Amino acid sequence: MKIALGTAQFGLNYGVTNNAGKVSRQEACKILNYASEQGICTLDTAPAYGDSETVLGDISALAKFDVITKIPSLKANQSSISQIVTNSIHILKRPFLDAVLFHDADDLLNSHASNNFAQAVSLKEQGKIAKIGVSVYSPEQLFRICELFPIEIVQVPFNCFDQRFSTANCLALYDELNIEVHARSIFLQGTLLADFETLPEHFRPFSAEFARFSSVCQQLNCAPIRLALAIIYKFDFINRAVIGVCDQSQLSDILNHHNEALELANSNAIDFEMLKCHNLALINPATWPIKA
C-alpha cells in the first residue's frame, strides 16, 4: 500500500477545497482505525499542524502505524532540535519516531544547517529517530541539500500537474543515494477533484490545464480521483503518497479507487507527460493568494 495518511486536517482547517473544517477527535479515531484495517501503515504529521500530534497521541490505534513528524521552521527561533523531537515523542506517546523531516528546507541550507543536521544525527544515534529527512518544494532545494547531507527520506509535491521530481536527474539521485520518496499534494489540495467552476478566481487562467485533465478522464471513462491516484503507481520511485482526509468516508472513497488506479497505471493508457504544468502559480500552493 503506497498510501500514507496525512493528518494536517486533524489539527487545522487545511486545504483550499476543505469545506468540512478541522476533523473532530471522534472522527480522527474512526479514520485511524479504518486506515489500519485497510492496510495503511504510515502517518504523516507535524507540530505545525495545530494540535494534530496531540490528537494522534490520544488515539490507541496510533501504535499500529509508522509515524513521521517534522521539525518546525527554525528560521525565527533557533530552538533545540532535541527538545522539539523529545516533545513530539512525548506528545505522540512513542518510544521513537520512524522519521523526522526538516519542515523548512532552508534550515538545511542556511548558516545553521550543519549544526541543525548534527543535532538530528545525534538524536538518531540515541535511538530517538530512525530516519532523517526533509520536506522540499523544488528539485533545486533537494539537489543542494543532498550535496551537503546524507538525506534518507524526502517529501516532495507530486501530482498530474506537478511532475518536477520525476526527471532523469531526480531519479538518478534517489537511486544513487537510496532516498525514500514520499509524495504529497497528490490531489493538489483537492483542486484536481473539484468542479473547475467552483474553484477560486485564482485558478481561472489555468482552465486549459484542468480541461485537459478532465478530457483524459472522459476518454478513459474514469473518475478524476482514479486518474489522480494512478500517477503514484506509474512512477516506481514514489514509496508513499501522503493523502489527507476529513472523514472516514473520504478515505473509503479513495481506497475504493485504489485497485482501479493501479490497473490504470499499468495499462499504459495515460500519457502523463501531456498533463504536466510548469507554472508555479498553479502547482505551488504557497503562491496561491488564498488560504491553502
mmCIF file of C-alpha atoms in Angstrom:
data_model
loop_
_atom_site.group_PDB
_atom_site.id
_atom_site.type_symbol
_atom_site.label_atom_id
_atom_site.label_comp_id
_atom_site.label_asym_id
_atom_site.label_seq_id
_atom_site.Cartn_x
_atom_site.Cartn_y
_atom_site.Cartn_z
ATOM 1 C CA MET A 1 0.000 0.000 0.000
ATOM 2 C CA LYS A 2 1.631 3.215 -1.168
ATOM 3 C CA ILE A 3 -0.914 5.440 0.542
ATOM 4 C CA ALA A 4 0.125 7.133 3.786
ATOM 5 C CA LEU A 5 -2.316 9.113 5.892
ATOM 6 C CA GLY A 6 -1.711 12.842 6.179
ATOM 7 C CA THR A 7 -3.055 14.407 9.351
ATOM 8 C CA ALA A 8 -2.904 18.179 8.821
ATOM 9 C CA GLN A 9 -6.718 18.216 8.906
ATOM 10 C CA PHE A 10 -6.624 16.670 12.383
ATOM 11 C CA GLY A 11 -5.232 19.913 13.777
ATOM 12 C CA LEU A 12 -6.077 22.592 11.220
ATOM 13 C CA ASN A 13 -8.773 23.752 8.823
ATOM 14 C CA TYR A 14 -6.437 22.805 5.971
ATOM 15 C CA GLY A 15 -6.856 22.849 2.202
ATOM 16 C CA VAL A 16 -8.332 25.238 -0.344
ATOM 17 C CA THR A 17 -11.228 22.848 -1.101
ATOM 18 C CA ASN A 18 -11.781 21.753 2.505
ATOM 19 C CA ASN A 19 -15.271 22.894 3.446
ATOM 20 C CA ALA A 20 -15.614 20.471 6.351
ATOM 21 C CA GLY A 21 -13.094 22.198 8.609
ATOM 22 C CA LYS A 22 -10.915 20.549 11.220
ATOM 23 C CA VAL A 23 -11.553 16.853 11.847
ATOM 24 C CA SER A 24 -13.194 16.067 15.193
ATOM 25 C CA ARG A 25 -11.324 13.804 17.605
ATOM 26 C CA GLN A 26 -14.027 11.161 17.320
ATOM 27 C CA GLU A 27 -13.746 11.174 13.522
ATOM 28 C CA ALA A 28 -9.938 11.105 13.720
ATOM 29 C CA CYS A 29 -10.187 7.919 15.783
ATOM 30 C CA LYS A 30 -12.528 6.361 13.203
ATOM 31 C CA ILE A 31 -10.171 7.327 10.380
ATOM 32 C CA LEU A 32 -7.140 5.758 12.066
ATOM 33 C CA ASN A 33 -8.932 2.532 12.907
ATOM 34 C CA TYR A 34 -10.271 2.231 9.372
ATOM 35 C CA ALA A 35 -6.882 3.077 7.836
ATOM 36 C CA SER A 36 -5.224 0.351 9.884
ATOM 37 C CA GLU A 37 -7.860 -2.195 8.869
ATOM 38 C CA GLN A 38 -7.268 -1.327 5.201
ATOM 39 C CA GLY A 39 -3.511 -1.826 5.354
ATOM 40 C CA ILE A 40 -2.276 1.758 5.634
ATOM 41 C CA CYS A 41 0.788 1.693 7.852
ATOM 42 C CA THR A 42 2.285 5.208 7.738
ATOM 43 C CA LEU A 43 1.085 8.501 9.241
ATOM 44 C CA ASP A 44 2.453 11.950 8.473
ATOM 45 C CA THR A 45 2.107 14.778 10.990
ATOM 46 C CA ALA A 46 3.902 17.896 12.244
ATOM 47 C CA PRO A 47 3.897 20.346 15.162
ATOM 48 C CA ALA A 48 2.920 22.992 12.599
ATOM 49 C CA TYR A 49 -0.392 21.174 12.054
ATOM 50 C CA GLY A 50 -2.097 22.724 15.071
ATOM 51 C CA ASP A 51 -2.822 20.074 17.711
ATOM 52 C CA SER A 52 -2.538 17.172 15.258
ATOM 53 C CA GLU A 53 0.186 15.449 17.288
ATOM 54 C CA THR A 54 -1.887 15.745 20.468
ATOM 55 C CA VAL A 55 -4.950 14.286 18.759
ATOM 56 C CA LEU A 56 -2.907 11.369 17.411
ATOM 57 C CA GLY A 57 -1.237 10.720 20.753
ATOM 58 C CA ASP A 58 -4.632 10.183 22.376
ATOM 59 C CA ILE A 59 -5.696 7.500 19.873
ATOM 60 C CA SER A 60 -4.657 3.962 20.811
ATOM 61 C CA ALA A 61 -4.632 2.827 17.169
ATOM 62 C CA LEU A 62 -1.583 5.048 16.598
ATOM 63 C CA ALA A 63 0.567 2.188 17.876
ATOM 64 C CA LYS A 64 -0.194 0.282 14.655
ATOM 65 C CA PHE A 65 1.471 2.894 12.419
ATOM 66 C CA ASP A 66 4.888 4.172 11.496
ATOM 67 C CA VAL A 67 4.864 7.848 12.438
ATOM 68 C CA ILE A 68 6.647 10.627 10.585
ATOM 69 C CA THR A 69 6.727 14.115 12.052
ATOM 70 C CA LYS A 70 8.671 17.268 11.346
ATOM 71 C CA ILE A 71 10.971 19.851 12.869
ATOM 72 C CA PRO A 72 9.205 23.222 12.553
ATOM 73 C CA SER A 73 10.958 26.068 10.771
ATOM 74 C CA LEU A 74 13.885 27.216 12.880
ATOM 75 C CA LYS A 75 14.313 30.454 10.947
ATOM 76 C CA ALA A 76 12.768 32.743 13.510
ATOM 77 C CA ASN A 77 13.753 30.730 16.557
ATOM 78 C CA GLN A 78 16.833 28.554 16.847
ATOM 79 C CA SER A 79 15.142 26.168 19.261
ATOM 80 C CA SER A 80 16.809 22.993 20.431
ATOM 81 C CA ILE A 81 16.021 20.278 17.914
ATOM 82 C CA SER A 82 16.471 17.741 20.686
ATOM 83 C CA GLN A 83 13.787 19.490 22.728
ATOM 84 C CA ILE A 84 11.420 19.660 19.740
ATOM 85 C CA VAL A 85 11.805 15.973 18.887
ATOM 86 C CA THR A 86 11.634 14.844 22.506
ATOM 87 C CA ASN A 87 8.431 16.845 22.889
ATOM 88 C CA SER A 88 6.907 15.187 19.807
ATOM 89 C CA ILE A 89 7.850 11.747 21.141
ATOM 90 C CA HIS A 90 6.180 12.610 24.450
ATOM 91 C CA ILE A 91 3.007 14.019 22.853
ATOM 92 C CA LEU A 92 2.703 11.124 20.394
ATOM 93 C CA LYS A 93 3.437 8.633 23.191
ATOM 94 C CA ARG A 94 6.011 6.800 21.102
ATOM 95 C CA PRO A 95 9.328 5.199 22.115
ATOM 96 C CA PHE A 96 10.905 6.746 18.990
ATOM 97 C CA LEU A 97 9.943 8.349 15.682
ATOM 98 C CA ASP A 98 10.165 6.399 12.438
ATOM 99 C CA ALA A 99 11.275 9.521 10.592
ATOM 100 C CA VAL A 100 11.719 13.206 11.296
ATOM 101 C CA LEU A 101 11.800 15.700 8.451
ATOM 102 C CA PHE A 102 13.023 19.272 8.456
ATOM 103 C CA HIS A 103 9.782 21.062 7.570
ATOM 104 C CA ASP A 104 11.666 24.088 6.248
ATOM 105 C CA ALA A 105 14.305 23.105 3.692
ATOM 106 C CA ASP A 106 16.144 26.377 4.351
ATOM 107 C CA ASP A 107 17.120 25.018 7.765
ATOM 108 C CA LEU A 108 19.496 22.707 5.883
ATOM 109 C CA LEU A 109 20.747 25.471 3.597
ATOM 110 C CA ASN A 110 21.388 28.446 5.879
ATOM 111 C CA SER A 111 24.329 29.239 8.165
ATOM 112 C CA HIS A 112 22.936 26.977 10.911
ATOM 113 C CA ALA A 113 22.492 23.981 8.589
ATOM 114 C CA SER A 114 25.481 21.922 9.759
ATOM 115 C CA ASN A 115 24.556 22.350 13.408
ATOM 116 C CA ASN A 116 20.905 21.572 12.691
ATOM 117 C CA PHE A 117 21.737 18.344 10.893
ATOM 118 C CA ALA A 118 24.289 17.350 13.538
ATOM 119 C CA GLN A 119 21.585 17.634 16.208
ATOM 120 C CA ALA A 120 19.326 15.348 14.177
ATOM 121 C CA VAL A 121 22.157 12.829 13.736
ATOM 122 C CA SER A 122 22.735 12.860 17.496
ATOM 123 C CA LEU A 123 19.064 12.035 18.072
ATOM 124 C CA LYS A 124 19.320 9.180 15.591
ATOM 125 C CA GLU A 125 22.369 7.834 17.411
ATOM 126 C CA GLN A 126 20.345 7.973 20.639
ATOM 127 C CA GLY A 127 17.622 5.854 19.025
ATOM 128 C CA LYS A 128 15.008 8.604 19.058
ATOM 129 C CA ILE A 129 14.850 8.866 15.257
ATOM 130 C CA ALA A 130 15.033 6.049 12.716
ATOM 131 C CA LYS A 131 15.419 8.228 9.594
ATOM 132 C CA ILE A 132 16.324 11.857 8.923
ATOM 133 C CA GLY A 133 14.710 13.695 6.043
ATOM 134 C CA VAL A 134 13.471 16.958 4.628
ATOM 135 C CA SER A 135 10.369 18.405 3.012
ATOM 136 C CA VAL A 136 11.195 20.346 -0.148
ATOM 137 C CA TYR A 137 9.358 22.478 -2.681
ATOM 138 C CA SER A 138 11.741 22.349 -5.624
ATOM 139 C CA PRO A 139 14.272 19.922 -7.129
ATOM 140 C CA GLU A 140 16.888 22.651 -6.773
ATOM 141 C CA GLN A 141 16.453 22.608 -2.994
ATOM 142 C CA LEU A 142 16.762 18.835 -2.943
ATOM 143 C CA PHE A 143 19.946 18.720 -5.001
ATOM 144 C CA ARG A 144 21.629 21.415 -2.911
ATOM 145 C CA ILE A 145 20.737 19.692 0.356
ATOM 146 C CA CYS A 146 21.852 16.266 -0.861
ATOM 147 C CA GLU A 147 25.244 17.724 -1.738
ATOM 148 C CA LEU A 148 25.621 18.700 1.911
ATOM 149 C CA PHE A 149 23.932 15.975 3.963
ATOM 150 C CA PRO A 150 23.053 12.249 3.742
ATOM 151 C CA ILE A 151 19.275 12.571 3.460
ATOM 152 C CA GLU A 152 17.387 9.286 3.920
ATOM 153 C CA ILE A 153 13.845 10.368 3.183
ATOM 154 C CA VAL A 154 12.356 13.283 1.264
ATOM 155 C CA GLN A 155 8.809 14.567 0.930
ATOM 156 C CA VAL A 156 8.051 16.251 -2.390
ATOM 157 C CA PRO A 157 4.991 17.727 -4.117
ATOM 158 C CA PHE A 158 3.855 15.458 -6.927
ATOM 159 C CA ASN A 159 0.683 15.151 -8.968
ATOM 160 C CA CYS A 160 -0.567 15.077 -12.560
ATOM 161 C CA PHE A 161 0.231 18.783 -12.984
ATOM 162 C CA ASP A 162 3.431 18.923 -10.928
ATOM 163 C CA GLN A 163 5.896 16.318 -12.174
ATOM 164 C CA ARG A 164 9.124 18.241 -11.486
ATOM 165 C CA PHE A 165 10.537 15.486 -9.280
ATOM 166 C CA SER A 166 10.312 12.778 -11.948
ATOM 167 C CA THR A 167 13.147 13.997 -14.190
ATOM 168 C CA ALA A 168 16.024 11.688 -15.068
ATOM 169 C CA ASN A 169 18.338 13.679 -12.779
ATOM 170 C CA CYS A 170 15.963 13.293 -9.842
ATOM 171 C CA LEU A 171 15.526 9.565 -10.447
ATOM 172 C CA ALA A 172 19.296 9.106 -10.581
ATOM 173 C CA LEU A 173 19.648 10.968 -7.279
ATOM 174 C CA TYR A 174 17.062 8.806 -5.492
ATOM 175 C CA ASP A 175 18.751 5.675 -6.782
ATOM 176 C CA GLU A 176 22.330 6.730 -6.084
ATOM 177 C CA LEU A 177 21.646 7.902 -2.525
ATOM 178 C CA ASN A 178 18.939 5.319 -1.763
ATOM 179 C CA ILE A 179 16.462 8.039 -0.823
ATOM 180 C CA GLU A 180 12.934 7.104 0.222
ATOM 181 C CA VAL A 181 10.477 9.384 -1.585
ATOM 182 C CA HIS A 182 7.131 10.428 -0.144
ATOM 183 C CA ALA A 183 4.803 12.412 -2.408
ATOM 184 C CA ARG A 184 2.373 14.998 -1.094
ATOM 185 C CA SER A 185 -0.264 17.146 -2.807
ATOM 186 C CA ILE A 186 -1.423 14.216 -4.964
ATOM 187 C CA PHE A 187 -4.789 15.921 -5.446
ATOM 188 C CA LEU A 188 -3.250 19.431 -5.433
ATOM 189 C CA GLN A 189 -5.202 20.255 -2.277
ATOM 190 C CA GLY A 190 -8.347 18.821 -3.808
ATOM 191 C CA THR A 191 -8.403 21.057 -6.893
ATOM 192 C CA LEU A 192 -7.926 18.079 -9.226
ATOM 193 C CA LEU A 193 -11.083 16.501 -7.832
ATOM 194 C CA ALA A 194 -13.240 19.624 -7.745
ATOM 195 C CA ASP A 195 -15.583 21.058 -10.351
ATOM 196 C CA PHE A 196 -13.454 23.740 -12.026
ATOM 197 C CA GLU A 197 -16.298 26.271 -11.855
ATOM 198 C CA THR A 198 -16.291 26.043 -8.056
ATOM 199 C CA LEU A 199 -12.584 26.863 -7.691
ATOM 200 C CA PRO A 200 -11.440 30.333 -6.574
ATOM 201 C CA GLU A 201 -10.759 33.043 -9.151
ATOM 202 C CA HIS A 202 -7.000 32.433 -8.936
ATOM 203 C CA PHE A 203 -7.385 29.249 -10.984
ATOM 204 C CA ARG A 204 -9.234 30.830 -13.930
ATOM 205 C CA PRO A 205 -6.048 31.332 -16.038
ATOM 206 C CA PHE A 206 -5.458 27.576 -15.846
ATOM 207 C CA SER A 207 -8.707 26.455 -17.432
ATOM 208 C CA ALA A 208 -6.774 24.701 -20.228
ATOM 209 C CA GLU A 209 -4.831 22.540 -17.764
ATOM 210 C CA PHE A 210 -7.973 21.489 -15.912
ATOM 211 C CA ALA A 211 -9.828 20.915 -19.185
ATOM 212 C CA ARG A 212 -7.031 18.625 -20.380
ATOM 213 C CA PHE A 213 -7.206 16.642 -17.132
ATOM 214 C CA SER A 214 -10.992 16.381 -17.440
ATOM 215 C CA SER A 215 -10.708 15.316 -21.079
ATOM 216 C CA VAL A 216 -8.383 12.428 -20.198
ATOM 217 C CA CYS A 217 -10.843 11.306 -17.514
ATOM 218 C CA GLN A 218 -13.647 11.321 -20.075
ATOM 219 C CA GLN A 219 -11.589 9.437 -22.660
ATOM 220 C CA LEU A 220 -10.749 6.742 -20.116
ATOM 221 C CA ASN A 221 -14.229 6.798 -18.587
ATOM 222 C CA CYS A 222 -12.724 7.164 -15.131
ATOM 223 C CA ALA A 223 -13.337 9.405 -12.146
ATOM 224 C CA PRO A 224 -10.819 12.235 -11.535
ATOM 225 C CA ILE A 225 -9.749 10.611 -8.279
ATOM 226 C CA ARG A 226 -8.741 7.461 -10.143
ATOM 227 C CA LEU A 227 -6.570 9.359 -12.631
ATOM 228 C CA ALA A 228 -5.033 11.445 -9.844
ATOM 229 C CA LEU A 229 -4.141 8.285 -7.914
ATOM 230 C CA ALA A 230 -2.835 6.426 -10.958
ATOM 231 C CA ILE A 231 0.242 8.631 -11.222
ATOM 232 C CA ILE A 232 1.681 7.376 -7.925
ATOM 233 C CA TYR A 233 1.699 3.851 -9.334
ATOM 234 C CA LYS A 234 3.025 4.898 -12.719
ATOM 235 C CA PHE A 235 6.210 6.180 -11.097
ATOM 236 C CA ASP A 236 8.053 3.490 -9.153
ATOM 237 C CA PHE A 237 10.271 5.968 -7.310
ATOM 238 C CA ILE A 238 7.329 7.021 -5.128
ATOM 239 C CA ASN A 239 7.400 4.946 -1.946
ATOM 240 C CA ARG A 240 4.464 6.635 -0.224
ATOM 241 C CA ALA A 241 1.768 9.114 -1.225
ATOM 242 C CA VAL A 242 0.609 11.239 1.698
ATOM 243 C CA ILE A 243 -3.119 11.869 1.447
ATOM 244 C CA GLY A 244 -5.227 13.770 3.962
ATOM 245 C CA VAL A 245 -8.946 13.247 4.531
ATOM 246 C CA CYS A 246 -11.678 14.968 6.516
ATOM 247 C CA ASP A 247 -13.672 11.865 7.413
ATOM 248 C CA GLN A 248 -13.734 8.087 7.101
ATOM 249 C CA SER A 249 -15.983 8.179 4.045
ATOM 250 C CA GLN A 250 -13.404 10.217 2.115
ATOM 251 C CA LEU A 251 -10.724 7.659 2.922
ATOM 252 C CA SER A 252 -13.093 4.862 1.944
ATOM 253 C CA ASP A 253 -13.747 6.578 -1.387
ATOM 254 C CA ILE A 254 -10.017 6.906 -2.065
ATOM 255 C CA LEU A 255 -9.359 3.263 -1.231
ATOM 256 C CA ASN A 256 -12.318 2.142 -3.346
ATOM 257 C CA HIS A 257 -10.493 3.611 -6.359
ATOM 258 C CA HIS A 258 -7.108 2.261 -5.298
ATOM 259 C CA ASN A 259 -7.031 -1.023 -7.232
ATOM 260 C CA GLU A 260 -8.539 0.525 -10.357
ATOM 261 C CA ALA A 261 -5.922 3.295 -10.223
ATOM 262 C CA LEU A 262 -3.191 0.666 -10.082
ATOM 263 C CA GLU A 263 -4.687 -1.138 -13.081
ATOM 264 C CA LEU A 264 -4.983 2.157 -14.952
ATOM 265 C CA ALA A 265 -1.321 2.966 -14.317
ATOM 266 C CA ASN A 266 -0.234 -0.471 -15.522
ATOM 267 C CA SER A 267 -2.344 -0.255 -18.668
ATOM 268 C CA ASN A 268 -0.128 2.420 -20.245
ATOM 269 C CA ALA A 269 -3.310 4.123 -21.427
ATOM 270 C CA ILE A 270 -2.297 7.500 -19.989
ATOM 271 C CA ASP A 271 0.242 9.956 -21.316
ATOM 272 C CA PHE A 272 1.029 11.749 -18.054
ATOM 273 C CA GLU A 273 3.533 13.907 -19.910
ATOM 274 C CA MET A 274 0.713 15.833 -21.576
ATOM 275 C CA LEU A 275 -0.792 16.741 -18.201
ATOM 276 C CA LYS A 276 2.262 18.345 -16.623
ATOM 277 C CA CYS A 277 2.409 22.078 -15.946
ATOM 278 C CA HIS A 278 5.460 24.190 -15.070
ATOM 279 C CA ASN A 279 3.652 27.309 -13.871
ATOM 280 C CA LEU A 280 4.287 27.701 -10.133
ATOM 281 C CA ALA A 281 1.185 29.853 -9.795
ATOM 282 C CA LEU A 282 -0.786 26.652 -10.322
ATOM 283 C CA ILE A 283 1.401 23.881 -8.942
ATOM 284 C CA ASN A 284 2.773 25.561 -5.800
ATOM 285 C CA PRO A 285 0.023 26.280 -3.227
ATOM 286 C CA ALA A 286 2.406 28.640 -1.423
ATOM 287 C CA THR A 287 1.901 31.063 -4.318
ATOM 288 C CA TRP A 288 -1.886 30.978 -4.137
ATOM 289 C CA PRO A 289 -3.317 34.301 -2.855
ATOM 290 C CA ILE A 290 -5.877 32.382 -0.825
ATOM 291 C CA LYS A 291 -5.897 30.329 2.352
ATOM 292 C CA ALA A 292 -4.407 26.952 1.468
#
